[in-house]
Amino acid sequence: MTDWGLLDPGAADRAGTDDDAVLATMVEVERAMLRAWGDVLGERLDAQADALDASAVDRGALAAGVERDGVPVVSLVPALRTQLDAAGLSTDRLHLGATSQDVVDTALVLVARDALRASRASLVTAGRRLAALAHAARQSPRIARSLARHGEASTLGVLAAGWLEGVTSAIDAIDATRFPVQFGGAVGTGAAADAAAGRTTGAAELRAGLARRLGLADPGRSWHAERTPTLAIASTCAIVIAPLGRIAGDAVFLSREEVGEVRLASAGGSSAMPHKQNPVDAVAITAAAVEAPGLLQVVASAAVAGDERSAGRWHAEWSAVRRLARLARSASAAVDRLVGGLEFDAARAAAIVRGAGPAGARPDVEVLAAASDRIVDAAVARFIRTAGTEARP
Amino acid sequence: MTDWGLLDPGAADRAGTDDDAVLATMVEVERAMLRAWGDVLGERLDAQADALDASAVDRGALAAGVERDGVPVVSLVPALRTQLDAAGLSTDRLHLGATSQDVVDTALVLVARDALRASRASLVTAGRRLAALAHAARQSPRIARSLARHGEASTLGVLAAGWLEGVTSAIDAIDATRFPVQFGGAVGTGAAADAAAGRTTGAAELRAGLARRLGLADPGRSWHAERTPTLAIASTCAIVIAPLGRIAGDAVFLSREEVGEVRLASAGGSSAMPHKQNPVDAVAITAAAVEAPGLLQVVASAAVAGDERSAGRWHAEWSAVRRLARLARSASAAVDRLVGGLEFDAARAAAIVRGAGPAGARPDVEVLAAASDRIVDAAVARFIRTAGTEARP
Amino acid sequence: MTDWGLLDPGAADRAGTDDDAVLATMVEVERAMLRAWGDVLGERLDAQADALDASAVDRGALAAGVERDGVPVVSLVPALRTQLDAAGLSTDRLHLGATSQDVVDTALVLVARDALRASRASLVTAGRRLAALAHAARQSPRIARSLARHGEASTLGVLAAGWLEGVTSAIDAIDATRFPVQFGGAVGTGAAADAAAGRTTGAAELRAGLARRLGLADPGRSWHAERTPTLAIASTCAIVIAPLGRIAGDAVFLSREEVGEVRLASAGGSSAMPHKQNPVDAVAITAAAVEAPGLLQVVASAAVAGDERSAGRWHAEWSAVRRLARLARSASAAVDRLVGGLEFDAARAAAIVRGAGPAGARPDVEVLAAASDRIVDAAVARFIRTAGTEARP
Amino acid sequence: MTDWGLLDPGAADRAGTDDDAVLATMVEVERAMLRAWGDVLGERLDAQADALDASAVDRGALAAGVERDGVPVVSLVPALRTQLDAAGLSTDRLHLGATSQDVVDTALVLVARDALRASRASLVTAGRRLAALAHAARQSPRIARSLARHGEASTLGVLAAGWLEGVTSAIDAIDATRFPVQFGGAVGTGAAADAAAGRTTGAAELRAGLARRLGLADPGRSWHAERTPTLAIASTCAIVIAPLGRIAGDAVFLSREEVGEVRLASAGGSSAMPHKQNPVDAVAITAAAVEAPGLLQVVASAAVAGDERSAGRWHAEWSAVRRLARLARSASAAVDRLVGGLEFDAARAAAIVRGAGPAGARPDVEVLAAASDRIVDAAVARFIRTAGTEARP
């Protein structure tokens, strides 16, 4: 019994975050752990690592294991052991000194990191497009609105620059996020790993090696019951999604038939009205932006852990963190499509500002022109600096 | 790319709520609509209804359609039309006068209703068990705690009666919930259905017929942008889950090694500690109870709809409502297992109260005995009255 | 150190929900409890009840008591005892058999009930206005929008009828809400009250009497750790607010300068743009609608209680429930003002639909006319039936 | 009508965050803006700045202004102008080129910064205490629990070190948070400030000067509709509170009468059970930890802004951000009290581990001793490095 996307327009990009991908990542963690043990113990364990095969694991048995044990790793490890046995390889070093949480947490950090990397790539492309839009429209007047009323004159360039600032902040948030490995054994002391290594630094060496092989940070500790790392990752996802939701909302409004400052290329169909063209990318982003705050709340609630691993709160974290990562990736891809097909109608924007009465008469045209130049330049410069890219391809 | 339960111990019971089931329900709605049109138009449309086959619909194409159109129905209707064509049947009445929202909303109401029915059945079984536990232990003293400290003496019967009250409240909430059909056409006026019927009551007749055939309420209106019906259903799910979370929390604490007033049969394994027996049903319920409030929040946020169908908020509702229904069903099944295997250790409870000093000395034993009788009787009577069942099988 | 409304445009109506009012209600509960004890014990306790004076209680001492004890009642009871002493009256019956939770819970239920009653009164007035607007505009064409795009023709009457349905649903939700008294003593057994009454029915009699005197329901039990009653009240508040948020959102959009189907009388000023008129009632409602789902989530999380009174979850409930009640009352008052000053511009709406191309050409005019009549009539009839009022004053 | 703390045990420390303090901060912003304009314009405006007096502003009029205008600044500026008039000073430069949002956003950033600074100070004190506890108990065995069951042996030192890691992460999150000034004028272009300065860099100079005078960061832009700065601040508050909630939860459990590994000094009274000593600091922290995730969700929802200032979402942000700051400050003060009075009962912990059967037999004592040393040392070192303090006073 599976979910394959029937009800998820806001989370359509499931690449790298679906259960198969998470399972593959869990096996990747076990594999990296074997190699790291190889280094710590001075053994050759590459054959064992190579022999592990996520695609051959029985999904039905794993799902049943989740229901029986509350965690998939209790079933996964024997399944992998069977693979090693079948290959005539030793199983002694598999999952050595580790507990379920080491595998689940590390795998979810990897899944989130990769989703946010994909998100970042989409954001850089979208940012370039917005930079070009802003530059081209820096002297195109429009009416700026506040509290849903005409405020005073601005430019389409300032509008696009404002959107770009959100994209840049999203990239900045991703770049500031730490993705730490988790390793602590049964109750976080690493004692079993120390014992297996035969020295007091065993767990620390294994954790460092695991981090290096997976490209994660070594936090120098086990964070099994100190959940600020996952809460920080979840916050980043929400910080990525919020400004994209704003772009989508503005684009939906400004492309309304009565407004028309913006034209959107993206268009979904309707089952009742064949003539309709729906702003489907903006819809998807908005759906993600409505859902993400609730998921962030779940992770923040779950972060109030207990004991050396809490009885239920930790478990609530998994699907919320995974889904936040999926939403961030999906919304970033959708915003890339949205702005890729977004055009300004400068003539229509100018007509609105001309008809806007006292609101449109402010401020002085030359002052605005200079301010617009400055704002667009600053936004583009911050984007380039943050994204580490040229503004244009 | 699918999710099959790897990360969802709190939502393990996916029966009736997975994407295949929701799709089957959408097709069931289209089928019922055909039959209802048959009644309204005086035509025989049963052959068309019978010819629709959810299992033959291409899931990959539907998922792609969700991404393209933002809603699955835009792809689903042509796929069903193709089935009718292939059977040499007329497609004229398929989805007649309807819009995507009519199908999605009605299907999700059905999915939620069925999940809550299954939940109710589990709750009735669990309630019977709790009634028996309460009755048997009505004179077994224990210390009642408040603010995590010994309060004063109570009984194990009162404890079980308190849990039973929560189960009864959950059943009561389910029974008070309305499950309305949605039918309004493109923008909620039902105009296309009126036109198709050739009379001004066409849409109203079709809506009533659809409700009757699906066993749903006829709300006498279209609620396409008035989302209190879904918010009420979501609230019911949260009201079901909260008292189950309380039972799980109490059971986890009272079965701690140091306390021991309760023994749990349910036990999941550990990947690091073979000797461990984890309270896996309680863990699953707790995970659901941590997650459900966030989903309720998403539905409440999405309920602030706009236009005749909002651009993104409506879409955010789908997976949240579905998942709340899944959590309610899963948590109810888990609480049934949990209390089914739960035993009181009356001797241990008595020993604690004896050692509790001034807290244990209150209140007077005869007063407490009478109060316990009264409380247990009242809880069992309310359960029987609400559940419409005998307390014991 | 106090909050007096500086940051709360969405919660501006604090009448009946501010700390002074809640304190007065707590004292009202103690007073009603004295009178109810008078009935149970066959004593005259009216003098004691009359002697209690909320306004004379030292607020600073109470606030310090909250910080010291975690609950205000521990300080309140001695303060009231001092009042009785000063009046030369016996203090024996004050707070007899009760615990803090009995007072806090019952007071908050009363506060919520009264706020929802005030909310209901505002909703009835607003509903009458919407009914009149709907009736007057039932044949005024407009374009209905879905997914932020022109859908097909509808009427301004259908629009107002849709808003009215939301108001009716809000009234319906309030009317279906139960407001139960809480009485259970230290750990919910009522043993102390039984002992004080000298009979096994003491607590039950006191609870029934308390309910009668306060106009609350007698739930036949103590719900100290079974928090579905407060969660249900919180859900009602959210169900009230959501459709008001929808009205506000629609009104804000439709009164945009470029659209102009709606004109709003309400107007707040700007510190930077003297020419601006902000839709301040709609802003207040929207702010409430953005905040309410988060508060509902808090109450739902807190409802997963533990022990016979949980160490922190119960405490988190208080301000969330109170604030939800305040938001419901404030938003209802604001929607009353909003629709009271809302006018349709039928000519502008007609012009938009004429210019809407293929979207505006659908459906047939006569079909729409009849559908609009039917929809408006049904909405008004449901409102009258639910509100128990005439549609027009 | 005011709230003064009756219902807020989890938010008891209102210093710096109550309405009076926020109002004083708003006036501080206007004052700093005057001084910054003095620099930009080469004028002496210190007399004007000095003449502004928050305490003399009519609170009732401000509260009425919030209801009328949706924002307090529209009333505040004329009130301040009257103060200047009364002093015979020019009002020309007051609020020059600014809009309400510049004042509200900057004031709330200041309020949050100061609350988080106070929080940090409490956390450093608490951290020192935890470091001392961890060091002293590094060789005191206890049973570590996972999923609410005995896992394997650990030490009380490792337990305290785990709590310390959470405190250190909280400090780290505060130190990584940016507190930017907001200045953009009516619609974020700064055009009015440019015009007032008579040069194109006017707004940028004013913003930089304002930042310098208030000790805030200059973000180089206006973030009026790009709300990631407030969302990041809100996330920090939640990241601070979550690990404190974990400490409180562990302390509550471990100080249960049946467990007794921990003794708490803090104790609140009960209105029904004079013998009881409630863990009131832990209760307060837990209440904050239950509430904070919901407030974070509100800020994340509000961050999906629209237009150049959104009609309601921005307004929903104010009280949520303020309350998160208050909760962070209150919870930090409470955790300082909690751990200040927390003692380990090493004998009791050792007795539990001795009785724990196979769970207690693992791991090897010497391995655990070395691991405990390493973990405590690492935690203390990270705390010292992060907090920039000695571990012991």
PDB file of C-alpha atoms in Angstrom, chain A residues 191 194 200, chain D residues 138-139 154-155 158 363-376:
ATOM      1  CA  ALA A 191      30.801   2.583  24.562  1.00  0.00           C
ATOM      2  CA  ASP A 194      35.072   2.074  22.006  1.00  0.00           C
ATOM      3  CA  THR A 200      38.825   4.923  24.255  1.00  0.00           C
TER       4      THR A 200
ATOM      5  CA  ARG D 138      31.254  11.690  35.635  1.00  0.00           C
ATOM      6  CA  GLN D 139      31.904   8.416  37.398  1.00  0.00           C
ATOM      7  CA  SER D 154      25.788   5.275  31.530  1.00  0.00           C
ATOM      8  CA  THR D 155      26.677   7.945  34.083  1.00  0.00           C
ATOM      9  CA  VAL D 158      26.844  11.904  30.692  1.00  0.00           C
ATOM     10  CA  PRO D 363      28.746  -2.050  28.840  1.00  0.00           C
ATOM     11  CA  ASP D 364      32.099  -2.851  30.430  1.00  0.00           C
ATOM     12  CA  VAL D 365      32.736  -0.587  33.409  1.00  0.00           C
ATOM     13  CA  GLU D 366      36.165   0.616  32.357  1.00  0.00           C
ATOM     14  CA  VAL D 367      35.028   1.395  28.855  1.00  0.00           C
ATOM     15  CA  LEU D 368      32.127   3.384  30.236  1.00  0.00           C
ATOM     16  CA  ALA D 369      34.355   5.256  32.643  1.00  0.00           C
ATOM     17  CA  ALA D 370      36.608   6.374  29.848  1.00  0.00           C
ATOM     18  CA  ALA D 371      33.693   7.222  27.583  1.00  0.00           C
ATOM     19  CA  SER D 372      32.074   9.284  30.300  1.00  0.00           C
ATOM     20  CA  ASP D 373      35.267  11.255  30.854  1.00  0.00           C
ATOM     21  CA  ARG D 374      35.545  11.958  27.160  1.00  0.00           C
ATOM     22  CA  ILE D 375      31.891  12.973  26.746  1.00  0.00           C
ATOM     23  CA  VAL D 376      31.875  15.277  29.752  1.00  0.00           C
TER      24      VAL D 376
END
